Tab-separated table of C-alpha atoms and ligand atoms in Angstrom:
chain	number	residue	atom	x	y	z
A	207	UNK	CA	13.772	21.638	15.737
A	208	UNK	CA	12.934	25.221	16.803
A	209	UNK	CA	15.140	28.103	16.726
A	210	UNK	CA	13.834	30.506	19.389
A	211	UNK	CA	14.992	34.213	18.680
A	212	UNK	CA	15.214	36.793	21.438
A	213	UNK	CA	12.449	39.174	21.924
A	214	UNK	CA	14.150	41.919	20.659
A	215	UNK	CA	15.703	40.270	17.520
A	216	UNK	CA	15.764	42.227	14.456
A	217	UNK	CA	14.251	41.459	11.137
A	218	UNK	CA	17.905	41.227	9.694
A	219	UNK	CA	18.815	38.691	12.386
A	220	UNK	CA	15.761	36.602	11.713
A	221	UNK	CA	16.524	36.830	7.891
A	222	UNK	CA	20.140	35.570	8.420
A	223	UNK	CA	18.783	32.255	10.643
A	224	UNK	CA	16.517	31.503	7.771
A	225	UNK	CA	18.911	31.750	5.040
A	226	UNK	CA	21.302	29.484	7.218
A	227	UNK	CA	18.686	26.803	7.623
A	228	UNK	CA	18.137	26.921	3.799
A	229	UNK	CA	21.753	26.654	3.294
A	230	UNK	CA	22.015	23.556	5.382
A	231	UNK	CA	19.318	21.989	3.294
A	232	UNK	CA	16.232	22.224	5.681
A	233	UNK	CA	13.120	24.148	5.327
A	234	UNK	CA	12.450	27.161	7.751
A	235	UNK	CA	9.256	28.076	8.855
A	236	UNK	CA	9.266	31.419	10.680
A	237	UNK	CA	6.438	31.855	13.227
A	238	UNK	CA	5.855	35.419	14.361
A	239	UNK	CA	4.521	35.509	17.721
A	240	UNK	CA	3.366	38.678	19.659
A	241	UNK	CA	6.279	38.577	21.950
A	242	UNK	CA	9.071	36.780	19.839
A	243	UNK	CA	9.701	35.014	16.545
A	244	UNK	CA	10.680	31.236	16.402
A	245	UNK	CA	11.856	29.469	13.367
A	246	UNK	CA	10.592	25.907	12.948
A	247	UNK	CA	12.992	23.871	11.222
A	248	UNK	CA	11.709	20.802	9.252
A	249	UNK	CA	12.665	18.413	6.324
A	250	UNK	CA	16.194	17.395	6.126
A	251	UNK	CA	17.777	18.306	9.480
A	252	UNK	CA	20.838	16.089	9.368
A	253	UNK	CA	23.172	18.930	8.479
A	254	UNK	CA	21.743	21.405	10.925
A	255	UNK	CA	24.488	22.358	13.375
A	256	UNK	CA	23.082	23.783	16.802
A	257	UNK	CA	26.342	24.951	17.850
A	258	UNK	CA	26.397	27.321	14.565
A	259	UNK	CA	23.152	28.682	15.317
A	260	UNK	CA	23.542	29.369	19.062
A	261	UNK	CA	26.534	31.693	17.877
A	262	UNK	CA	24.260	33.799	15.609
A	263	UNK	CA	23.046	37.277	16.769
A	264	UNK	CA	19.523	37.341	18.006
A	265	UNK	CA	19.243	33.664	18.871
A	266	UNK	CA	18.102	32.880	22.397
A	267	UNK	CA	18.219	29.080	22.355
A	268	UNK	CA	17.322	25.929	20.303
A	269	UNK	CA	14.718	23.289	21.336
A	270	UNK	CA	13.486	20.031	19.689
A	271	UNK	CA	9.754	19.308	19.008
A	272	UNK	CA	9.005	15.869	20.182
A	273	UNK	CA	5.529	15.568	18.182
A	274	UNK	CA	5.900	13.877	14.733
A	275	UNK	CA	3.591	16.786	13.688
A	276	UNK	CA	6.194	19.512	13.787
A	277	UNK	CA	4.542	22.564	12.466
A	278	UNK	CA	1.036	21.685	13.549
A	279	UNK	CA	2.131	21.130	17.311
A	280	UNK	CA	1.670	23.419	20.049
A	281	UNK	CA	5.089	23.067	21.012
A	282	UNK	CA	6.363	24.813	17.795
A	283	UNK	CA	3.461	27.497	18.144
A	284	UNK	CA	2.109	28.019	21.603
A	285	UNK	CA	-0.450	30.680	20.782
A	286	UNK	CA	-3.759	29.575	18.812
A	287	UNK	CA	-3.665	30.232	15.090
A	288	UNK	CA	-6.145	32.719	14.178
A	289	UNK	CA	-6.963	33.650	10.639
A	290	UNK	CA	-9.443	35.737	8.845
A	291	UNK	CA	-12.251	34.484	6.402
A	292	UNK	CA	-14.571	37.280	4.891
A	293	UNK	CA	-14.819	39.518	7.832
A	294	UNK	CA	-14.726	36.613	10.471
A	295	UNK	CA	-11.742	35.632	12.786
A	296	UNK	CA	-11.621	31.811	13.059
A	297	UNK	CA	-9.530	30.501	16.013
A	298	UNK	CA	-9.985	33.505	18.369
A	299	UNK	CA	-12.484	34.188	20.984
A	300	UNK	CA	-15.256	34.128	18.452
A	301	UNK	CA	-17.480	31.102	17.536
A	302	UNK	CA	-17.898	30.576	14.005
A	303	UNK	CA	-21.147	28.730	12.486
A	304	UNK	CA	-20.983	27.262	9.070
A	305	UNK	CA	-24.303	26.044	7.695
A	306	UNK	CA	-25.995	24.954	4.468
A	307	UNK	CA	-27.062	22.156	2.407
A	308	UNK	CA	-24.982	18.963	2.213
A	309	UNK	CA	-25.267	19.238	-1.702
A	310	UNK	CA	-26.039	22.201	-3.681
A	311	UNK	CA	-29.154	20.725	-5.767
A	312	UNK	CA	-30.553	23.815	-7.456
A	313	UNK	CA	-30.305	27.542	-7.763
A	314	UNK	CA	-33.530	27.926	-5.692
A	315	UNK	CA	-32.723	25.139	-3.087
A	316	UNK	CA	-29.354	26.957	-2.286
A	317	UNK	CA	-30.500	30.709	-2.336
A	318	UNK	CA	-33.432	29.607	-0.151
A	319	UNK	CA	-31.088	27.904	2.290
A	320	UNK	CA	-28.578	30.658	2.325
A	321	UNK	CA	-31.186	33.252	3.065
A	322	UNK	CA	-32.594	30.971	5.939
A	323	UNK	CA	-29.274	30.313	7.614
A	324	UNK	CA	-28.056	33.900	7.382
A	325	UNK	CA	-31.266	35.051	9.026
A	326	UNK	CA	-30.673	32.637	11.593
A	327	UNK	CA	-27.128	33.817	12.285
A	328	UNK	CA	-24.722	31.485	10.208
A	329	UNK	CA	-21.505	33.317	9.075
A	330	UNK	CA	-20.259	31.018	6.466
A	331	UNK	CA	-22.259	29.004	3.606
A	332	UNK	CA	-21.506	25.337	2.895
A	333	UNK	CA	-22.569	23.318	-0.042
A	334	UNK	CA	-21.130	20.614	-1.924
A	335	UNK	CA	-20.890	20.778	-5.560
A	336	UNK	CA	-18.503	17.789	-6.189
A	337	UNK	CA	-19.732	15.077	-3.845
A	338	UNK	CA	-17.877	12.043	-2.630
A	339	UNK	CA	-20.574	9.564	-2.595
A	340	UNK	CA	-20.110	6.038	-1.270
A	341	UNK	CA	-22.094	4.700	-4.518
A	342	UNK	CA	-21.284	5.681	-8.079
A	343	UNK	CA	-25.294	5.538	-8.624
A	344	UNK	CA	-26.092	8.404	-6.054
A	345	UNK	CA	-26.128	11.960	-6.804
A	346	UNK	CA	-22.510	13.437	-7.384
A	347	UNK	CA	-23.406	17.048	-7.331
A	348	UNK	CA	-24.068	19.793	-9.834
A	349	UNK	CA	-20.023	20.374	-10.487
A	350	UNK	CA	-19.166	23.500	-11.852
A	351	UNK	CA	-22.946	24.728	-12.170
A	352	UNK	CA	-22.961	24.140	-8.381
A	353	UNK	CA	-19.882	26.471	-7.911
A	354	UNK	CA	-21.568	29.100	-9.916
A	355	UNK	CA	-24.795	28.888	-7.712
A	356	UNK	CA	-22.517	29.008	-4.678
A	357	UNK	CA	-20.883	32.377	-6.215
A	358	UNK	CA	-24.157	33.990	-6.620
A	359	UNK	CA	-25.283	33.138	-3.064
A	360	UNK	CA	-21.976	34.551	-1.800
A	361	UNK	CA	-22.727	37.898	-3.581
A	362	UNK	CA	-26.370	37.887	-2.737
A	363	UNK	CA	-26.075	37.299	1.096
A	364	UNK	CA	-22.462	38.352	1.647
A	365	UNK	CA	-21.417	35.037	2.995
A	366	UNK	CA	-18.015	33.239	2.486
A	367	UNK	CA	-18.374	30.035	0.867
A	368	UNK	CA	-17.056	26.625	2.032
A	369	UNK	CA	-16.994	23.693	-0.539
A	370	UNK	CA	-15.256	20.429	-1.104
A	371	UNK	CA	-12.303	19.669	-3.432
A	372	UNK	CA	-11.637	16.037	-4.277
A	373	UNK	CA	-8.615	16.046	-6.648
A	374	UNK	CA	-5.457	17.907	-6.757
A	375	UNK	CA	-6.288	19.138	-10.352
A	376	UNK	CA	-9.598	20.699	-9.233
A	377	UNK	CA	-7.748	22.745	-6.439
A	378	UNK	CA	-7.182	25.764	-8.566
A	379	UNK	CA	-10.688	25.909	-9.968
A	380	UNK	CA	-12.294	25.369	-6.657
A	381	UNK	CA	-10.115	28.079	-5.296
A	382	UNK	CA	-11.705	30.552	-7.793
A	383	UNK	CA	-15.033	30.232	-5.972
A	384	UNK	CA	-14.552	29.069	-2.547
A	385	UNK	CA	-13.410	31.034	0.548
A	386	UNK	CA	-12.478	27.807	2.346
A	387	UNK	CA	-11.582	24.408	0.707
A	388	UNK	CA	-12.979	21.434	2.369
A	389	UNK	CA	-11.169	18.220	2.403
A	390	UNK	CA	-13.540	15.477	3.103
A	391	UNK	CA	-13.165	12.401	5.631
A	392	UNK	CA	-12.449	10.122	2.613
A	393	UNK	CA	-9.664	12.203	1.295
A	394	UNK	CA	-7.854	12.916	4.511
A	395	UNK	CA	-4.879	10.862	3.355
A	396	UNK	CA	-5.268	11.770	-0.300
A	397	UNK	CA	-1.552	12.982	-0.155
A	398	UNK	CA	-1.342	14.456	-3.601
A	399	UNK	CA	-4.577	16.472	-2.549
A	400	UNK	CA	-2.804	17.632	0.620
A	401	UNK	CA	0.329	18.815	-1.198
A	402	UNK	CA	-1.964	20.690	-3.814
A	403	UNK	CA	-3.882	22.826	-1.147
A	404	UNK	CA	-0.538	23.170	0.791
A	405	UNK	CA	0.740	25.201	-2.293
A	406	UNK	CA	-1.909	27.659	-2.247
A	407	UNK	CA	-2.999	30.231	0.182
A	408	UNK	CA	-6.315	29.591	1.168
A	409	UNK	CA	-7.999	28.305	4.329
A	410	UNK	CA	-8.691	24.793	4.326
A	411	UNK	CA	-10.936	22.625	6.641
A	412	UNK	CA	-9.534	19.229	6.911
A	413	UNK	CA	-11.975	16.569	8.151
A	414	UNK	CA	-10.796	13.544	10.099
A	415	UNK	CA	-11.214	10.398	8.408
A	416	UNK	CA	-13.699	8.007	9.625
A	417	UNK	CA	-11.176	5.359	10.517
A	418	UNK	CA	-8.260	7.751	11.312
A	419	UNK	CA	-6.627	8.738	14.536
A	420	UNK	CA	-6.057	12.092	15.922
A	421	UNK	CA	-2.349	11.756	15.244
A	422	UNK	CA	-3.068	10.914	11.479
A	423	UNK	CA	-5.165	13.975	11.257
A	424	UNK	CA	-2.448	15.863	12.624
A	425	UNK	CA	-0.021	14.424	10.234
A	426	UNK	CA	-2.328	15.265	7.351
A	427	UNK	CA	-2.334	18.869	8.529
A	428	UNK	CA	1.354	18.634	8.731
A	429	UNK	CA	1.266	17.840	4.792
A	430	UNK	CA	-0.590	21.176	4.146
A	431	UNK	CA	1.509	23.540	6.741
A	432	UNK	CA	4.702	22.216	5.439
A	433	UNK	CA	3.633	23.332	1.909
A	434	UNK	CA	3.578	26.804	3.270
A	435	UNK	CA	-0.239	27.001	3.755
A	436	UNK	CA	-0.757	27.856	7.359
A	437	UNK	CA	-4.663	28.590	7.140
A	438	UNK	CA	-5.728	25.113	8.365
A	439	UNK	CA	-8.834	23.985	10.510
A	440	UNK	CA	-9.074	20.640	11.845
A	441	UNK	CA	-12.672	18.960	11.841
A	442	UNK	CA	-14.093	16.356	13.846
A	443	UNK	CA	-16.737	14.663	11.996
A	444	UNK	CA	-17.276	11.343	13.923
A	445	UNK	CA	-15.553	8.081	13.550
A	446	UNK	CA	-16.746	4.335	12.855
A	447	UNK	CA	-17.480	2.354	15.881
A	448	UNK	CA	-19.785	-0.742	16.591
A	449	UNK	CA	-22.630	1.538	17.488
A	450	UNK	CA	-25.587	1.603	15.203
A	451	UNK	CA	-27.991	4.041	16.278
A	452	UNK	CA	-25.786	6.731	15.040
A	453	UNK	CA	-24.056	7.036	11.693
A	454	UNK	CA	-20.765	7.637	13.273
A	455	UNK	CA	-19.633	8.122	16.839
A	456	UNK	CA	-18.807	11.731	17.546
A	457	UNK	CA	-15.553	11.526	19.159
A	458	UNK	CA	-15.769	14.667	21.635
A	459	UNK	CA	-12.471	13.853	23.105
A	460	UNK	CA	-10.859	14.964	19.872
A	461	UNK	CA	-11.912	18.475	20.631
A	462	UNK	CA	-9.892	19.178	23.924
A	463	UNK	CA	-7.061	16.898	22.733
A	464	UNK	CA	-6.649	18.531	19.290
A	465	UNK	CA	-6.880	21.944	21.087
A	466	UNK	CA	-4.093	20.696	23.451
A	467	UNK	CA	-1.773	19.186	20.871
A	468	UNK	CA	-2.214	21.823	18.288
A	469	UNK	CA	-2.461	25.523	17.680
A	470	UNK	CA	-4.913	25.074	14.674
A	471	UNK	CA	-8.802	25.996	15.156
A	472	UNK	CA	-10.863	22.942	15.767
A	473	UNK	CA	-14.371	22.791	14.141
A	474	UNK	CA	-16.947	20.280	14.984
A	475	UNK	CA	-19.397	18.747	12.360
A	476	UNK	CA	-22.326	17.104	14.478
A	477	UNK	CA	-24.329	16.625	11.345
A	478	UNK	CA	-21.948	13.782	9.851
A	479	UNK	CA	-20.860	12.661	13.466
A	480	UNK	CA	-24.379	11.639	14.524
A	481	UNK	CA	-26.182	11.272	11.013
A	482	UNK	CA	-29.674	12.177	12.626
A	483	UNK	CA	-31.041	15.579	12.875
A	484	UNK	CA	-32.293	15.101	16.416
A	485	UNK	CA	-28.763	14.789	17.962
A	486	UNK	CA	-27.199	17.641	15.949
A	487	UNK	CA	-28.158	20.326	18.219
A	488	UNK	CA	-27.313	18.609	21.457
A	489	UNK	CA	-24.002	17.627	20.017
A	490	UNK	CA	-23.183	21.075	18.600
A	491	UNK	CA	-23.830	22.408	22.239
A	492	UNK	CA	-21.442	19.727	23.468
A	493	UNK	CA	-18.727	20.611	20.960
A	494	UNK	CA	-18.623	24.415	22.139
A	495	UNK	CA	-18.666	23.401	25.637
A	496	UNK	CA	-15.820	21.170	25.004
A	497	UNK	CA	-13.935	24.145	23.533
A	498	UNK	CA	-14.523	23.735	19.692
A	499	UNK	CA	-14.041	27.021	17.811
A	500	UNK	CA	-16.929	26.698	15.590
A	501	UNK	CA	-19.484	24.179	14.127
A	502	UNK	CA	-20.537	23.219	10.590
A	503	UNK	CA	-24.024	22.071	10.250
A	504	UNK	CA	-26.260	20.779	7.303
A	505	UNK	CA	-29.509	22.531	6.733
A	506	UNK	CA	-32.059	21.865	4.064
A	507	UNK	CA	-35.543	23.539	3.838
A	508	UNK	CA	-37.086	20.316	2.999
A	509	UNK	CA	-34.843	17.407	4.323
A	510	UNK	CA	-37.306	14.733	3.035
A	511	UNK	CA	-36.471	15.828	-0.381
A	512	UNK	CA	-32.626	16.222	0.012
A	513	UNK	CA	-30.618	14.495	-2.681
A	514	UNK	CA	-28.052	13.686	0.062
A	515	UNK	CA	-27.963	13.491	3.868
A	516	UNK	CA	-31.762	14.428	4.432
A	517	UNK	CA	-31.950	12.461	7.693
A	518	UNK	CA	-29.246	14.497	9.360
A	519	UNK	CA	-30.176	17.846	7.957
A	520	UNK	CA	-31.845	20.558	10.063
A	521	UNK	CA	-34.929	22.388	9.107
A	522	UNK	CA	-34.214	26.094	8.874
A	523	UNK	CA	-36.425	26.791	12.141
A	524	UNK	CA	-34.467	24.027	14.140
A	525	UNK	CA	-31.207	25.573	12.919
A	526	UNK	CA	-32.112	28.939	14.332
A	527	UNK	CA	-32.741	27.284	17.712
A	528	UNK	CA	-29.314	25.398	17.378
A	529	UNK	CA	-27.930	29.098	17.058
A	530	UNK	CA	-29.702	30.402	19.898
A	531	UNK	CA	-28.269	27.464	22.080
A	532	UNK	CA	-24.900	27.656	20.776
A	533	UNK	CA	-24.850	31.206	21.786
A	534	UNK	CA	-25.808	30.630	25.454
A	535	UNK	CA	-23.236	27.777	25.623
A	536	UNK	CA	-20.703	30.174	24.144
A	537	UNK	CA	-21.424	32.579	26.571
A	538	UNK	CA	-20.952	30.322	29.515
A	539	UNK	CA	-17.480	29.689	28.031
A	540	UNK	CA	-16.560	33.232	27.889
A	541	UNK	CA	-16.813	33.273	24.118
A	542	UNK	CA	-19.051	34.953	21.698
A	543	UNK	CA	-21.010	34.409	18.496
A	544	UNK	CA	-20.590	37.425	16.188
A	545	UNK	CA	-23.499	39.060	14.397
A	546	UNK	CA	-23.337	37.994	10.792
A	547	UNK	CA	-21.946	40.826	8.591
A	548	UNK	CA	-24.899	42.515	6.654
B	883	PEP	C1	-19.907	16.596	3.797
B	883	PEP	O1	-19.485	17.566	4.485
B	883	PEP	O2	-20.959	16.684	3.090
B	883	PEP	C2	-19.188	15.275	3.717
B	883	PEP	C3	-19.167	14.497	2.683
B	883	PEP	O3	-18.539	15.109	4.867
B	883	PEP	P1	-17.354	13.975	5.350
B	883	PEP	O4	-16.206	14.033	4.168
B	883	PEP	O5	-17.234	14.324	6.546
B	883	PEP	O6	-18.167	12.607	5.132
B	884	MN	MN1	-23.192	15.612	3.836
């Protein structure tokens, strides 16, 4: 349910509505829009009396949210969600480019890559320190050492960091280093992890599971939002199909559909979606043309030596070309790619 406040309602009136919702045993989530405030009511709503709210000062009307993902839906929050990471705005008119290696492999590899992607125009540096590998015998990441290397690159190149968190107990530790917490495809329905990132105030990039529907992705986002963390990005990274020429099938449909269903920013990952470097730039262009708010791309100075995901990693000069092409598509879509902050 949504309690729509009048455009001129006061802070005291909004506060009284929030307190009443709590008293009736449900969870209030106020959404402060430019024109008016609405209070989304989720959780235990059986004791909520619409008549009682209609009588309260400042209340205009009550509506119900038909989608099962209440807080993630556009019905509860018609305006796009926009939030800041470093000096960049995500979800607004600007297109944000995140780039870096699949895994942090060494100090020199990460610093070299960070330098190259920043030069090419990337805003946010990606790099996995704790890796969710399909085989226990594959490289599992450098762990804490990887986080320390990421922190050094962050300082040296003034780039916010995105890195993956795999378990609920690691959330606090990863949040000490990362500007954005990534939840990987394999953990999209790790509900303990979703609860844990919902309790902190740090942006989260939530990747769609390779076998999950868009609705399941939005329900997972709902876990995070209902915990009180509203800074969530949805990431389309490809789903499994019968097709063998690509590692996954990039579900481009998800971009416009998620934008319609939800107010949350949508980021495309053409690296994992295709699994091959020669398809990454075309699909990055397509994602921006379809309305994505940004891309996350794997880049490695020597992809043939990469310890993970080499075949889908772009060399720095090819990544620079991707940025040039994305800028042109962004312009056609009346959007801009900001210059990286020095
Ligand atoms: C990654 O970003 O390197 C990764 C493991 O992605 P995904 O969870 O989408 O497979
Ligand atoms: Mn990867």
